[in-house]
């Protein structure tokens, strides 16, 4: 028997029936990348919050000087780039969902309005939280007060984006990602705009301190606190974010009516 006949017979015996539409291939590819990168990102976020934070507190200065420059640049490289890949793949997918809804409504212009509102609301929410975490002083800088303030901003942004995207044409998937995807984008702004910016300086100072005995600058405590607060905010926001991800295709509970 010829080899090609054998190969065809083997392939034919597999229980595979590929979808006919090219768009299905793009979408499954996007989902796959999105999950892979999302798991990497959220996994490292949980490692930082649940394991590494408490672990670092136990170390003496000399050991920290050895561990931090070896561990943190690697962990933060995967952390910040997996955040970018997650958001890019997720955003492309969100565009497909929103475009389908806008086209079904016979008003393609809705797409630009929805995406514009999404960017605006979530960028402003991030800016508000950044200013709060950076400049809150006295009793306002208390962790519980900040947690309440961040909750109010994120809840307000969720409500605001739903108000702006609300339209009879917008389905559950588009609406759920307008909220959950927005939270993911907000988290990415924290990764690049706060955590990484603070951590790269802290790592360099810790290294110099361990190798040359250069004292840690006075502002290091403030930067460490800011990075911690942004990371902790991301940790908590990740739970509602994942709920909206899960609900988008499996739990229709939002309506644009
Ligand atoms: C750490 C961040 C993120 C994680 C871990 C994550 C995870 C997930 C998971 C697990 C799903 C699959 C849900 C399912 O099929 O049951 C999903 C779907 C999706 N995500 Fe994300 N996501 C994140 C951020 C984002 C962002 C920032 C966006 C948009 C800008 C986004 C857009 C989407 C879209 C459009 C879907 C498909 C929803 C549907 O099929 O209706 N995600 N995400």
PDB file of C-alpha atoms and ligand atoms in Angstrom:
ATOM      1  CA  UNK A   1       0.000   0.000   0.000  1.00  0.00           C
ATOM      2  CA  UNK A   2       1.267   3.500  -0.850  1.00  0.00           C
ATOM      3  CA  UNK A   3       2.286   5.759   2.051  1.00  0.00           C
ATOM      4  CA  UNK A   4      -0.123   8.528   0.962  1.00  0.00           C
ATOM      5  CA  UNK A   5      -3.044   6.087   1.114  1.00  0.00           C
ATOM      6  CA  UNK A   6      -2.008   5.048   4.622  1.00  0.00           C
ATOM      7  CA  UNK A   7      -1.709   8.692   5.758  1.00  0.00           C
ATOM      8  CA  UNK A   8      -5.117   9.560   4.266  1.00  0.00           C
ATOM      9  CA  UNK A   9      -6.697   6.526   5.918  1.00  0.00           C
ATOM     10  CA  UNK A  10      -5.174   7.521   9.289  1.00  0.00           C
ATOM     11  CA  UNK A  11      -6.291  11.141   9.016  1.00  0.00           C
ATOM     12  CA  UNK A  12      -9.740  10.016   7.902  1.00  0.00           C
ATOM     13  CA  UNK A  13     -10.039   7.790  10.978  1.00  0.00           C
ATOM     14  CA  UNK A  14      -9.425  10.718  13.364  1.00  0.00           C
ATOM     15  CA  UNK A  15     -12.532  12.309  14.863  1.00  0.00           C
ATOM     16  CA  UNK A  16     -11.651  15.714  13.443  1.00  0.00           C
ATOM     17  CA  UNK A  17     -14.011  17.962  11.558  1.00  0.00           C
ATOM     18  CA  UNK A  18     -12.472  21.356  10.990  1.00  0.00           C
ATOM     19  CA  UNK A  19     -14.791  24.384  10.806  1.00  0.00           C
ATOM     20  CA  UNK A  20     -15.263  25.752   7.302  1.00  0.00           C
ATOM     21  CA  UNK A  21     -14.869  29.438   8.190  1.00  0.00           C
ATOM     22  CA  UNK A  22     -11.443  31.110   8.316  1.00  0.00           C
ATOM     23  CA  UNK A  23     -12.700  33.398  11.094  1.00  0.00           C
ATOM     24  CA  UNK A  24     -13.104  30.377  13.403  1.00  0.00           C
ATOM     25  CA  UNK A  25      -9.411  29.634  13.056  1.00  0.00           C
ATOM     26  CA  UNK A  26      -8.441  33.201  13.958  1.00  0.00           C
ATOM     27  CA  UNK A  27     -10.753  33.128  16.968  1.00  0.00           C
ATOM     28  CA  UNK A  28      -9.588  29.817  18.390  1.00  0.00           C
ATOM     29  CA  UNK A  29      -5.992  30.918  17.898  1.00  0.00           C
ATOM     30  CA  UNK A  30      -6.678  34.194  19.731  1.00  0.00           C
ATOM     31  CA  UNK A  31      -8.411  32.380  22.598  1.00  0.00           C
ATOM     32  CA  UNK A  32      -5.520  29.941  22.897  1.00  0.00           C
ATOM     33  CA  UNK A  33      -2.881  32.687  23.022  1.00  0.00           C
ATOM     34  CA  UNK A  34      -5.103  34.709  25.366  1.00  0.00           C
ATOM     35  CA  UNK A  35      -5.450  31.864  27.903  1.00  0.00           C
ATOM     36  CA  UNK A  36      -1.780  30.919  27.753  1.00  0.00           C
ATOM     37  CA  UNK A  37      -0.595  34.473  28.302  1.00  0.00           C
ATOM     38  CA  UNK A  38      -3.380  35.170  30.844  1.00  0.00           C
ATOM     39  CA  UNK A  39      -2.410  32.132  32.929  1.00  0.00           C
ATOM     40  CA  UNK A  40       1.258  33.207  32.875  1.00  0.00           C
ATOM     41  CA  UNK A  41       0.354  36.745  33.923  1.00  0.00           C
ATOM     42  CA  UNK A  42      -2.198  35.915  36.612  1.00  0.00           C
ATOM     43  CA  UNK A  43      -0.038  33.028  37.877  1.00  0.00           C
ATOM     44  CA  UNK A  44       2.893  35.358  38.454  1.00  0.00           C
ATOM     45  CA  UNK A  45       0.599  37.970  40.018  1.00  0.00           C
ATOM     46  CA  UNK A  46      -0.611  35.353  42.515  1.00  0.00           C
ATOM     47  CA  UNK A  47       2.968  34.190  43.111  1.00  0.00           C
ATOM     48  CA  UNK A  48       4.023  37.778  43.931  1.00  0.00           C
ATOM     49  CA  UNK A  49       1.075  38.345  46.268  1.00  0.00           C
ATOM     50  CA  UNK A  50       0.739  34.956  47.937  1.00  0.00           C
ATOM     51  CA  UNK A  51       4.313  33.635  48.020  1.00  0.00           C
ATOM     52  CA  UNK A  52       7.023  36.123  47.155  1.00  0.00           C
ATOM     53  CA  UNK A  53       5.862  39.064  49.315  1.00  0.00           C
ATOM     54  CA  UNK A  54       5.761  37.056  52.574  1.00  0.00           C
ATOM     55  CA  UNK A  55       8.935  35.156  51.538  1.00  0.00           C
ATOM     56  CA  UNK A  56      10.981  38.346  50.955  1.00  0.00           C
ATOM     57  CA  UNK A  57      10.013  39.661  54.397  1.00  0.00           C
ATOM     58  CA  UNK A  58      11.734  36.647  55.980  1.00  0.00           C
ATOM     59  CA  UNK A  59      15.073  37.318  54.249  1.00  0.00           C
ATOM     60  CA  UNK A  60      17.943  39.236  55.814  1.00  0.00           C
ATOM     61  CA  UNK A  61      19.418  42.140  53.796  1.00  0.00           C
ATOM     62  CA  UNK A  62      22.411  40.139  52.473  1.00  0.00           C
ATOM     63  CA  UNK A  63      20.276  37.254  51.219  1.00  0.00           C
ATOM     64  CA  UNK A  64      17.743  39.673  49.728  1.00  0.00           C
ATOM     65  CA  UNK A  65      20.613  41.400  47.897  1.00  0.00           C
ATOM     66  CA  UNK A  66      21.471  38.062  46.306  1.00  0.00           C
ATOM     67  CA  UNK A  67      17.947  36.791  45.637  1.00  0.00           C
ATOM     68  CA  UNK A  68      16.216  39.938  44.335  1.00  0.00           C
ATOM     69  CA  UNK A  69      18.547  40.727  41.371  1.00  0.00           C
ATOM     70  CA  UNK A  70      18.391  37.078  40.262  1.00  0.00           C
ATOM     71  CA  UNK A  71      14.700  36.383  40.747  1.00  0.00           C
ATOM     72  CA  UNK A  72      12.851  39.614  40.107  1.00  0.00           C
ATOM     73  CA  UNK A  73      14.106  40.676  36.633  1.00  0.00           C
ATOM     74  CA  UNK A  74      13.217  37.241  35.245  1.00  0.00           C
ATOM     75  CA  UNK A  75       9.834  37.063  36.959  1.00  0.00           C
ATOM     76  CA  UNK A  76       8.986  40.640  35.978  1.00  0.00           C
ATOM     77  CA  UNK A  77      10.009  40.077  32.346  1.00  0.00           C
ATOM     78  CA  UNK A  78       7.447  37.280  31.960  1.00  0.00           C
ATOM     79  CA  UNK A  79       4.951  39.219  34.057  1.00  0.00           C
ATOM     80  CA  UNK A  80       4.934  42.414  32.024  1.00  0.00           C
ATOM     81  CA  UNK A  81       5.168  40.825  28.559  1.00  0.00           C
ATOM     82  CA  UNK A  82       2.508  38.213  29.256  1.00  0.00           C
ATOM     83  CA  UNK A  83       0.289  41.130  30.320  1.00  0.00           C
ATOM     84  CA  UNK A  84       0.815  42.773  26.910  1.00  0.00           C
ATOM     85  CA  UNK A  85       0.107  39.569  24.967  1.00  0.00           C
ATOM     86  CA  UNK A  86      -3.025  38.850  27.052  1.00  0.00           C
ATOM     87  CA  UNK A  87      -4.420  42.331  26.477  1.00  0.00           C
ATOM     88  CA  UNK A  88      -3.551  42.443  22.752  1.00  0.00           C
ATOM     89  CA  UNK A  89      -5.129  39.037  22.012  1.00  0.00           C
ATOM     90  CA  UNK A  90      -8.111  39.832  24.261  1.00  0.00           C
ATOM     91  CA  UNK A  91      -8.609  43.236  22.694  1.00  0.00           C
ATOM     92  CA  UNK A  92      -8.538  41.799  19.173  1.00  0.00           C
ATOM     93  CA  UNK A  93     -11.159  39.277  20.263  1.00  0.00           C
ATOM     94  CA  UNK A  94     -13.238  42.046  21.874  1.00  0.00           C
ATOM     95  CA  UNK A  95     -13.103  43.967  18.572  1.00  0.00           C
ATOM     96  CA  UNK A  96     -14.504  40.920  16.749  1.00  0.00           C
ATOM     97  CA  UNK A  97     -17.374  40.531  19.256  1.00  0.00           C
ATOM     98  CA  UNK A  98     -18.223  44.242  19.243  1.00  0.00           C
ATOM     99  CA  UNK A  99     -18.026  44.471  15.434  1.00  0.00           C
ATOM    100  CA  UNK A 100     -20.411  41.508  15.070  1.00  0.00           C
ATOM    101  CA  UNK A 101     -22.949  43.251  17.342  1.00  0.00           C
ATOM    102  CA  UNK A 102     -22.521  46.615  15.572  1.00  0.00           C
ATOM    103  CA  UNK A 103     -22.893  45.029  12.109  1.00  0.00           C
ATOM    104  CA  UNK A 104     -25.970  43.063  13.218  1.00  0.00           C
ATOM    105  CA  UNK A 105     -27.508  46.351  14.337  1.00  0.00           C
ATOM    106  CA  UNK A 106     -26.801  47.802  10.864  1.00  0.00           C
ATOM    107  CA  UNK A 107     -24.739  50.587  12.440  1.00  0.00           C
ATOM    108  CA  UNK A 108     -20.981  49.895  11.991  1.00  0.00           C
ATOM    109  CA  UNK A 109     -20.223  53.320  13.554  1.00  0.00           C
ATOM    110  CA  UNK A 110     -21.164  51.865  16.953  1.00  0.00           C
ATOM    111  CA  UNK A 111     -17.874  49.964  17.020  1.00  0.00           C
ATOM    112  CA  UNK A 112     -15.694  53.099  17.192  1.00  0.00           C
ATOM    113  CA  UNK A 113     -17.963  54.649  19.829  1.00  0.00           C
ATOM    114  CA  UNK A 114     -17.875  51.541  22.011  1.00  0.00           C
ATOM    115  CA  UNK A 115     -14.104  51.051  21.789  1.00  0.00           C
ATOM    116  CA  UNK A 116     -13.481  54.779  22.347  1.00  0.00           C
ATOM    117  CA  UNK A 117     -15.709  54.785  25.447  1.00  0.00           C
ATOM    118  CA  UNK A 118     -13.948  51.663  26.714  1.00  0.00           C
ATOM    119  CA  UNK A 119     -10.472  53.199  26.406  1.00  0.00           C
ATOM    120  CA  UNK A 120     -11.549  56.483  27.921  1.00  0.00           C
ATOM    121  CA  UNK A 121     -13.382  55.060  30.937  1.00  0.00           C
ATOM    122  CA  UNK A 122     -10.716  52.518  31.886  1.00  0.00           C
ATOM    123  CA  UNK A 123      -7.756  54.831  31.287  1.00  0.00           C
ATOM    124  CA  UNK A 124      -9.385  57.468  33.512  1.00  0.00           C
ATOM    125  CA  UNK A 125     -10.149  54.826  36.156  1.00  0.00           C
ATOM    126  CA  UNK A 126      -6.500  53.776  36.176  1.00  0.00           C
ATOM    127  CA  UNK A 127      -5.357  57.417  36.404  1.00  0.00           C
ATOM    128  CA  UNK A 128      -7.690  58.055  39.348  1.00  0.00           C
ATOM    129  CA  UNK A 129      -6.378  54.982  41.187  1.00  0.00           C
ATOM    130  CA  UNK A 130      -2.772  55.899  40.404  1.00  0.00           C
ATOM    131  CA  UNK A 131      -3.212  59.402  41.845  1.00  0.00           C
ATOM    132  CA  UNK A 132      -4.931  57.956  44.905  1.00  0.00           C
ATOM    133  CA  UNK A 133      -2.224  55.393  45.610  1.00  0.00           C
ATOM    134  CA  UNK A 134       0.593  57.852  44.985  1.00  0.00           C
ATOM    135  CA  UNK A 135      -0.650  60.950  46.760  1.00  0.00           C
ATOM    136  CA  UNK A 136      -2.999  59.769  49.534  1.00  0.00           C
ATOM    137  CA  UNK A 137      -1.571  60.935  52.850  1.00  0.00           C
ATOM    138  CA  UNK A 138      -2.423  60.504  56.540  1.00  0.00           C
ATOM    139  CA  UNK A 139      -5.564  58.477  57.306  1.00  0.00           C
ATOM    140  CA  UNK A 140      -6.387  58.312  53.575  1.00  0.00           C
ATOM    141  CA  UNK A 141      -3.217  56.273  53.017  1.00  0.00           C
ATOM    142  CA  UNK A 142      -4.541  53.504  55.265  1.00  0.00           C
ATOM    143  CA  UNK A 143      -4.730  50.202  53.305  1.00  0.00           C
ATOM    144  CA  UNK A 144      -8.437  49.631  54.026  1.00  0.00           C
ATOM    145  CA  UNK A 145      -9.391  53.182  53.026  1.00  0.00           C
ATOM    146  CA  UNK A 146      -7.438  52.773  49.785  1.00  0.00           C
ATOM    147  CA  UNK A 147      -9.078  49.391  49.152  1.00  0.00           C
ATOM    148  CA  UNK A 148     -12.503  51.005  49.525  1.00  0.00           C
ATOM    149  CA  UNK A 149     -11.540  53.885  47.230  1.00  0.00           C
ATOM    150  CA  UNK A 150     -10.172  51.517  44.547  1.00  0.00           C
ATOM    151  CA  UNK A 151     -13.334  49.395  44.798  1.00  0.00           C
ATOM    152  CA  UNK A 152     -15.491  52.490  44.286  1.00  0.00           C
ATOM    153  CA  UNK A 153     -13.455  53.647  41.263  1.00  0.00           C
ATOM    154  CA  UNK A 154     -13.501  50.200  39.608  1.00  0.00           C
ATOM    155  CA  UNK A 155     -17.221  49.728  40.341  1.00  0.00           C
ATOM    156  CA  UNK A 156     -17.914  53.234  38.999  1.00  0.00           C
ATOM    157  CA  UNK A 157     -15.929  52.521  35.826  1.00  0.00           C
ATOM    158  CA  UNK A 158     -17.827  49.241  35.338  1.00  0.00           C
ATOM    159  CA  UNK A 159     -21.149  51.035  35.692  1.00  0.00           C
ATOM    160  CA  UNK A 160     -19.980  53.908  33.456  1.00  0.00           C
ATOM    161  CA  UNK A 161     -18.729  51.706  30.633  1.00  0.00           C
ATOM    162  CA  UNK A 162     -21.964  49.685  30.667  1.00  0.00           C
ATOM    163  CA  UNK A 163     -23.961  52.926  30.451  1.00  0.00           C
ATOM    164  CA  UNK A 164     -21.880  54.083  27.475  1.00  0.00           C
ATOM    165  CA  UNK A 165     -21.826  50.759  25.611  1.00  0.00           C
ATOM    166  CA  UNK A 166     -25.495  50.006  26.394  1.00  0.00           C
ATOM    167  CA  UNK A 167     -27.427  49.584  23.169  1.00  0.00           C
ATOM    168  CA  UNK A 168     -30.063  47.029  22.167  1.00  0.00           C
ATOM    169  CA  UNK A 169     -27.449  45.704  19.723  1.00  0.00           C
ATOM    170  CA  UNK A 170     -24.796  45.027  22.371  1.00  0.00           C
ATOM    171  CA  UNK A 171     -24.930  41.409  23.521  1.00  0.00           C
ATOM    172  CA  UNK A 172     -23.808  39.767  26.737  1.00  0.00           C
ATOM    173  CA  UNK A 173     -20.354  38.907  25.370  1.00  0.00           C
ATOM    174  CA  UNK A 174     -19.579  42.473  24.295  1.00  0.00           C
ATOM    175  CA  UNK A 175     -20.959  43.923  27.531  1.00  0.00           C
ATOM    176  CA  UNK A 176     -19.176  41.434  29.793  1.00  0.00           C
ATOM    177  CA  UNK A 177     -15.824  42.093  28.097  1.00  0.00           C
ATOM    178  CA  UNK A 178     -16.420  45.848  28.214  1.00  0.00           C
ATOM    179  CA  UNK A 179     -16.212  45.388  31.979  1.00  0.00           C
ATOM    180  CA  UNK A 180     -13.861  42.387  32.417  1.00  0.00           C
ATOM    181  CA  UNK A 181     -11.546  43.327  29.550  1.00  0.00           C
ATOM    182  CA  UNK A 182     -11.474  46.882  30.914  1.00  0.00           C
ATOM    183  CA  UNK A 183     -10.365  45.560  34.289  1.00  0.00           C
ATOM    184  CA  UNK A 184      -7.616  43.547  32.527  1.00  0.00           C
ATOM    185  CA  UNK A 185      -6.469  46.650  30.635  1.00  0.00           C
ATOM    186  CA  UNK A 186      -6.534  48.640  33.914  1.00  0.00           C
ATOM    187  CA  UNK A 187      -4.354  45.916  35.457  1.00  0.00           C
ATOM    188  CA  UNK A 188      -1.896  46.116  32.556  1.00  0.00           C
ATOM    189  CA  UNK A 189      -1.568  49.883  33.064  1.00  0.00           C
ATOM    190  CA  UNK A 190      -0.706  49.146  36.692  1.00  0.00           C
ATOM    191  CA  UNK A 191       1.906  46.592  35.607  1.00  0.00           C
ATOM    192  CA  UNK A 192       3.692  48.925  33.197  1.00  0.00           C
ATOM    193  CA  UNK A 193       2.829  52.313  34.701  1.00  0.00           C
ATOM    194  CA  UNK A 194       3.474  51.543  38.372  1.00  0.00           C
ATOM    195  CA  UNK A 195       4.815  48.100  39.290  1.00  0.00           C
ATOM    196  CA  UNK A 196       7.542  47.805  36.667  1.00  0.00           C
ATOM    197  CA  UNK A 197       8.575  51.471  36.905  1.00  0.00           C
ATOM    198  CA  UNK A 198       9.052  51.171  40.680  1.00  0.00           C
ATOM    199  CA  UNK A 199      10.518  47.664  40.680  1.00  0.00           C
ATOM    200  CA  UNK A 200      13.255  48.304  38.150  1.00  0.00           C
ATOM    201  CA  UNK A 201      14.656  51.060  40.358  1.00  0.00           C
ATOM    202  CA  UNK A 202      14.250  49.015  43.527  1.00  0.00           C
ATOM    203  CA  UNK A 203      16.074  46.055  41.959  1.00  0.00           C
ATOM    204  CA  UNK A 204      18.982  48.257  40.819  1.00  0.00           C
ATOM    205  CA  UNK A 205      19.272  49.850  44.280  1.00  0.00           C
ATOM    206  CA  UNK A 206      19.088  46.475  46.052  1.00  0.00           C
ATOM    207  CA  UNK A 207      21.858  45.168  43.782  1.00  0.00           C
ATOM    208  CA  UNK A 208      24.079  48.219  44.338  1.00  0.00           C
ATOM    209  CA  UNK A 209      23.443  47.966  48.064  1.00  0.00           C
ATOM    210  CA  UNK A 210      24.501  44.305  48.149  1.00  0.00           C
ATOM    211  CA  UNK A 211      27.506  44.674  45.829  1.00  0.00           C
ATOM    212  CA  UNK A 212      28.942  48.082  46.688  1.00  0.00           C
ATOM    213  CA  UNK A 213      27.253  48.844  50.000  1.00  0.00           C
ATOM    214  CA  UNK A 214      25.506  51.896  48.473  1.00  0.00           C
ATOM    215  CA  UNK A 215      22.734  52.839  50.941  1.00  0.00           C
ATOM    216  CA  UNK A 216      19.147  52.434  49.736  1.00  0.00           C
ATOM    217  CA  UNK A 217      17.815  55.930  48.836  1.00  0.00           C
ATOM    218  CA  UNK A 218      15.178  57.445  51.118  1.00  0.00           C
ATOM    219  CA  UNK A 219      12.500  57.247  48.400  1.00  0.00           C
ATOM    220  CA  UNK A 220      12.871  53.453  48.131  1.00  0.00           C
ATOM    221  CA  UNK A 221      10.346  52.796  50.931  1.00  0.00           C
ATOM    222  CA  UNK A 222       7.767  54.993  49.173  1.00  0.00           C
ATOM    223  CA  UNK A 223       8.315  53.250  45.815  1.00  0.00           C
ATOM    224  CA  UNK A 224       8.116  49.804  47.412  1.00  0.00           C
ATOM    225  CA  UNK A 225       4.817  50.744  49.052  1.00  0.00           C
ATOM    226  CA  UNK A 226       3.389  52.114  45.771  1.00  0.00           C
ATOM    227  CA  UNK A 227       4.397  48.948  43.866  1.00  0.00           C
ATOM    228  CA  UNK A 228       2.912  46.804  46.635  1.00  0.00           C
ATOM    229  CA  UNK A 229      -0.394  48.706  46.589  1.00  0.00           C
ATOM    230  CA  UNK A 230      -0.728  48.486  42.788  1.00  0.00           C
ATOM    231  CA  UNK A 231       0.085  44.779  42.869  1.00  0.00           C
ATOM    232  CA  UNK A 232      -2.425  44.156  45.667  1.00  0.00           C
ATOM    233  CA  UNK A 233      -5.072  46.152  43.780  1.00  0.00           C
ATOM    234  CA  UNK A 234      -4.437  43.969  40.704  1.00  0.00           C
ATOM    235  CA  UNK A 235      -4.703  40.834  42.837  1.00  0.00           C
ATOM    236  CA  UNK A 236      -8.204  41.779  44.030  1.00  0.00           C
ATOM    237  CA  UNK A 237      -9.413  43.208  40.709  1.00  0.00           C
ATOM    238  CA  UNK A 238      -8.382  39.951  38.985  1.00  0.00           C
ATOM    239  CA  UNK A 239     -11.298  38.091  40.639  1.00  0.00           C
ATOM    240  CA  UNK A 240     -14.194  40.156  39.236  1.00  0.00           C
ATOM    241  CA  UNK A 241     -12.193  40.383  35.975  1.00  0.00           C
ATOM    242  CA  UNK A 242     -12.128  36.572  35.705  1.00  0.00           C
ATOM    243  CA  UNK A 243     -15.825  36.385  36.536  1.00  0.00           C
ATOM    244  CA  UNK A 244     -16.647  38.633  33.571  1.00  0.00           C
ATOM    245  CA  UNK A 245     -14.289  36.608  31.320  1.00  0.00           C
ATOM    246  CA  UNK A 246     -16.068  33.412  32.380  1.00  0.00           C
ATOM    247  CA  UNK A 247     -19.547  34.927  32.047  1.00  0.00           C
ATOM    248  CA  UNK A 248     -19.017  36.410  28.564  1.00  0.00           C
ATOM    249  CA  UNK A 249     -19.713  33.239  26.581  1.00  0.00           C
ATOM    250  CA  UNK A 250     -21.327  31.092  29.280  1.00  0.00           C
ATOM    251  CA  UNK A 251     -23.574  33.184  31.532  1.00  0.00           C
ATOM    252  CA  UNK A 252     -25.827  35.665  29.757  1.00  0.00           C
ATOM    253  CA  UNK A 253     -26.790  38.169  32.447  1.00  0.00           C
ATOM    254  CA  UNK A 254     -26.161  41.567  30.816  1.00  0.00           C
ATOM    255  CA  UNK A 255     -28.453  43.269  28.356  1.00  0.00           C
ATOM    256  CA  UNK A 256     -27.964  46.527  26.494  1.00  0.00           C
ATOM    257  CA  UNK A 257     -31.741  47.225  26.323  1.00  0.00           C
TER     258      UNK A 257
HETATM  259  C1  LIG B   1      -5.125  38.586  33.301  1.00  0.00           C
HETATM  260  C2  LIG B   1      -5.942  38.990  32.344  1.00  0.00           C
HETATM  261  C3  LIG B   1      -6.918  38.081  31.642  1.00  0.00           C
HETATM  262  C4  LIG B   1      -7.168  36.737  31.833  1.00  0.00           C
HETATM  263  C5  LIG B   1      -6.507  35.784  32.810  1.00  0.00           C
HETATM  264  C6  LIG B   1      -8.218  36.387  30.902  1.00  0.00           C
HETATM  265  C7  LIG B   1      -8.758  35.114  30.793  1.00  0.00           C
HETATM  266  C8  LIG B   1      -9.769  34.753  29.939  1.00  0.00           C
HETATM  267  C9  LIG B   1     -10.377  33.461  29.864  1.00  0.00           C
HETATM  268  C10 LIG B   1      -9.993  32.268  30.763  1.00  0.00           C
HETATM  269  C11 LIG B   1     -11.333  33.503  28.907  1.00  0.00           C
HETATM  270  C12 LIG B   1     -12.197  32.337  28.443  1.00  0.00           C
HETATM  271  C13 LIG B   1     -13.560  32.348  29.016  1.00  0.00           C
HETATM  272  C14 LIG B   1     -14.355  31.209  28.441  1.00  0.00           C
HETATM  273  O1  LIG B   1     -14.315  30.939  27.242  1.00  0.00           O
HETATM  274  O2  LIG B   1     -15.046  30.582  29.237  1.00  0.00           O
HETATM  275  C15 LIG B   1     -11.307  34.811  28.327  1.00  0.00           C
HETATM  276  C16 LIG B   1     -12.087  35.221  27.299  1.00  0.00           C
HETATM  277  C17 LIG B   1     -12.020  36.451  26.708  1.00  0.00           C
HETATM  278  N1  LIG B   1     -11.233  37.520  27.126  1.00  0.00           N
HETATM  279 FE1  LIG B   1      -9.935  37.521  28.651  1.00  0.00          FE
HETATM  280  N2  LIG B   1      -8.574  37.481  30.170  1.00  0.00           N
HETATM  281  C18 LIG B   1      -7.803  38.549  30.586  1.00  0.00           C
HETATM  282  C19 LIG B   1      -7.827  39.843  30.108  1.00  0.00           C
HETATM  283  C20 LIG B   1      -8.576  40.264  29.015  1.00  0.00           C
HETATM  284  C21 LIG B   1      -8.535  41.571  28.397  1.00  0.00           C
HETATM  285  C22 LIG B   1      -7.649  42.716  28.877  1.00  0.00           C
HETATM  286  C23 LIG B   1      -9.418  41.562  27.339  1.00  0.00           C
HETATM  287  C24 LIG B   1      -9.807  42.641  26.368  1.00  0.00           C
HETATM  288  C25 LIG B   1      -9.204  43.746  26.192  1.00  0.00           C
HETATM  289  C26 LIG B   1     -10.003  40.246  27.288  1.00  0.00           C
HETATM  290  C27 LIG B   1     -10.908  39.829  26.341  1.00  0.00           C
HETATM  291  C28 LIG B   1     -11.470  38.563  26.268  1.00  0.00           C
HETATM  292  C29 LIG B   1     -12.431  38.163  25.247  1.00  0.00           C
HETATM  293  C30 LIG B   1     -12.968  39.029  24.115  1.00  0.00           C
HETATM  294  C31 LIG B   1     -12.779  36.837  25.535  1.00  0.00           C
HETATM  295  C32 LIG B   1     -13.777  35.962  24.764  1.00  0.00           C
HETATM  296  C33 LIG B   1     -15.165  36.096  25.353  1.00  0.00           C
HETATM  297  C34 LIG B   1     -16.216  35.321  24.584  1.00  0.00           C
HETATM  298  O3  LIG B   1     -15.909  34.327  23.975  1.00  0.00           O
HETATM  299  O4  LIG B   1     -17.382  35.747  24.650  1.00  0.00           O
HETATM  300  N3  LIG B   1      -9.470  39.500  28.303  1.00  0.00           N
HETATM  301  N4  LIG B   1     -10.349  35.567  28.987  1.00  0.00           N
END
